[in-house]
Amino acid sequence: MPAIFQLFDGSAGYIKAKEVDVIIPEEIQLDNLHEGAKKQITVNAYERNKKARQACINYYRKKNGGRLKCEICGFDFGEVYGEEFMGVIHVHHLVEISSIGNEYKVDAIKDLIPICPNCHAIAHSKKEPYTPDEIRAMLKND
């Protein structure tokens, strides 16, 4: 690669070889990978109501005979990892709070759904979130 850049003298707007740092994949130094640098960012955060989350969990736990599971894929943390993890679940807003744009009264049963972290990640993997039915359809395609 450096030999190709040496053919250009820079008069036609090309970069001269001495101005370019060419790194061949075999030369990448893996010991120079750094993480953890601190930076400050500003974002909008929309408040979630803890009582609405708990009401959602209570409703679905009662609906499922005392068990709390993902309402999309059926994953049950307590069943897989033991009793200590029976209450582990994400609560997903069926309509993104950010798309509403202002404060509103949430209906814990119609607006929220308990789902596992995997299904939650899939739901939010595109700008217009996938619906629970779309994710269920994906699961049937395996």
Tab-separated table of C-alpha atoms in Angstrom, residues 10-124:
chain	number	residue	atom	x	y	z
A	10	GLY	CA	0.617	15.441	-4.396
A	11	SER	CA	0.177	17.850	-7.305
A	12	ALA	CA	-3.268	16.482	-8.235
A	13	GLY	CA	-4.587	16.645	-4.708
A	14	TYR	CA	-3.465	13.172	-3.771
A	15	ILE	CA	-2.005	12.523	-0.347
A	16	LYS	CA	1.693	11.897	-0.310
A	17	ALA	CA	2.816	8.630	1.264
A	18	LYS	CA	4.658	10.389	4.077
A	19	GLU	CA	1.371	12.066	5.174
A	20	VAL	CA	-0.495	8.776	5.579
A	21	ASP	CA	-0.179	6.319	8.428
A	22	VAL	CA	-1.016	2.995	6.830
A	23	ILE	CA	-1.833	0.217	9.288
A	24	ILE	CA	-1.923	-3.324	8.020
A	25	PRO	CA	-4.276	-5.575	10.060
A	26	GLU	CA	-1.384	-7.792	11.142
A	27	GLU	CA	0.312	-4.732	12.679
A	28	ILE	CA	-2.528	-3.711	14.996
A	29	GLN	CA	-1.283	-3.673	18.568
A	30	LEU	CA	-3.982	-5.242	20.766
A	31	ASP	CA	-2.271	-4.095	23.955
A	32	ASN	CA	-3.154	-0.481	23.088
A	33	LEU	CA	-6.935	-0.891	23.374
A	34	HIS	CA	-8.144	1.472	26.062
A	35	GLU	CA	-11.615	1.851	27.560
A	36	GLY	CA	-13.156	3.706	30.428
A	37	ALA	CA	-12.319	7.271	29.455
A	38	LYS	CA	-14.843	9.585	31.068
A	39	LYS	CA	-16.949	11.896	28.924
A	40	GLN	CA	-19.989	13.984	29.703
A	41	ILE	CA	-23.149	13.712	27.597
A	42	THR	CA	-26.587	15.284	27.898
A	43	VAL	CA	-29.752	13.317	27.164
A	44	ASN	CA	-33.453	13.543	27.904
A	45	ALA	CA	-34.606	11.045	30.498
A	46	TYR	CA	-38.287	10.265	30.858
A	47	GLU	CA	-39.431	9.342	34.340
A	48	ARG	CA	-40.972	5.950	34.937
A	49	ASN	CA	-43.537	5.429	37.654
A	50	LYS	CA	-42.427	2.672	40.053
A	51	LYS	CA	-46.026	2.102	41.154
A	52	ALA	CA	-47.119	1.542	37.539
A	53	ARG	CA	-44.264	-0.933	37.049
A	54	GLN	CA	-45.271	-2.826	40.199
A	55	ALA	CA	-48.959	-2.825	39.204
A	56	CYS	CA	-47.981	-4.319	35.814
A	57	ILE	CA	-45.890	-7.011	37.490
A	58	ASN	CA	-48.642	-7.804	40.001
A	59	TYR	CA	-51.256	-8.128	37.244
A	60	TYR	CA	-49.173	-10.465	35.077
A	61	ARG	CA	-47.943	-12.497	38.045
A	62	LYS	CA	-51.567	-13.116	39.061
A	63	LYS	CA	-52.504	-13.866	35.422
A	64	ASN	CA	-49.744	-16.530	35.313
A	65	GLY	CA	-50.582	-18.294	38.569
A	66	GLY	CA	-47.928	-16.548	40.645
A	67	ARG	CA	-45.110	-16.816	38.082
A	68	LEU	CA	-43.515	-13.842	36.357
A	69	LYS	CA	-42.396	-14.556	32.809
A	70	CYS	CA	-41.707	-12.794	29.554
A	71	GLU	CA	-45.025	-12.161	27.859
A	72	ILE	CA	-43.360	-12.497	24.462
A	73	CYS	CA	-41.145	-15.593	24.624
A	74	GLY	CA	-42.251	-17.113	27.943
A	75	PHE	CA	-38.798	-17.003	29.581
A	76	ASP	CA	-39.050	-17.348	33.367
A	77	PHE	CA	-35.926	-16.310	35.296
A	78	GLY	CA	-37.046	-18.154	38.413
A	79	GLU	CA	-37.572	-21.376	36.496
A	80	VAL	CA	-34.173	-21.212	34.807
A	81	TYR	CA	-31.945	-19.639	37.485
A	82	GLY	CA	-33.794	-20.558	40.672
A	83	GLU	CA	-36.132	-19.003	43.174
A	84	GLU	CA	-33.739	-16.139	43.951
A	85	PHE	CA	-34.391	-14.726	40.457
A	86	MET	CA	-38.176	-15.156	40.291
A	87	GLY	CA	-38.847	-11.397	40.146
A	88	VAL	CA	-36.301	-10.470	37.501
A	89	ILE	CA	-38.046	-8.899	34.501
A	90	HIS	CA	-38.048	-5.743	32.387
A	91	VAL	CA	-41.250	-3.747	31.979
A	92	HIS	CA	-41.716	-2.456	28.439
A	93	HIS	CA	-43.860	0.522	27.397
A	94	LEU	CA	-45.920	-0.527	24.386
A	95	VAL	CA	-45.852	3.107	23.247
A	96	GLU	CA	-42.488	4.775	23.800
A	97	ILE	CA	-42.672	7.555	26.377
A	98	SER	CA	-40.418	9.701	24.195
A	99	SER	CA	-42.906	9.525	21.311
A	100	ILE	CA	-45.703	10.860	23.540
A	101	GLY	CA	-43.618	13.922	24.310
A	102	ASN	CA	-45.172	14.961	27.597
A	103	GLU	CA	-46.444	13.662	30.904
A	104	TYR	CA	-49.426	11.304	30.718
A	105	LYS	CA	-51.361	8.892	32.914
A	106	VAL	CA	-50.098	5.380	32.293
A	107	ASP	CA	-52.403	2.351	32.359
A	108	ALA	CA	-50.267	-0.358	33.960
A	109	ILE	CA	-52.145	-3.147	32.162
A	110	LYS	CA	-52.790	-1.675	28.707
A	111	ASP	CA	-49.590	0.359	28.324
A	112	LEU	CA	-46.984	-1.900	29.975
A	113	ILE	CA	-45.870	-5.496	29.495
A	114	PRO	CA	-43.249	-7.578	31.342
A	115	ILE	CA	-40.609	-8.930	28.986
A	116	CYS	CA	-37.153	-10.468	29.301
A	117	PRO	CA	-34.023	-8.407	28.545
A	118	ASN	CA	-33.494	-10.243	25.229
A	119	CYS	CA	-36.968	-9.429	23.932
A	120	HIS	CA	-36.585	-5.880	25.264
A	121	ALA	CA	-33.347	-5.444	23.309
A	122	ILE	CA	-35.052	-6.700	20.138
A	123	ALA	CA	-38.069	-4.417	20.713
A	124	HIS	CA	-35.793	-1.371	20.814
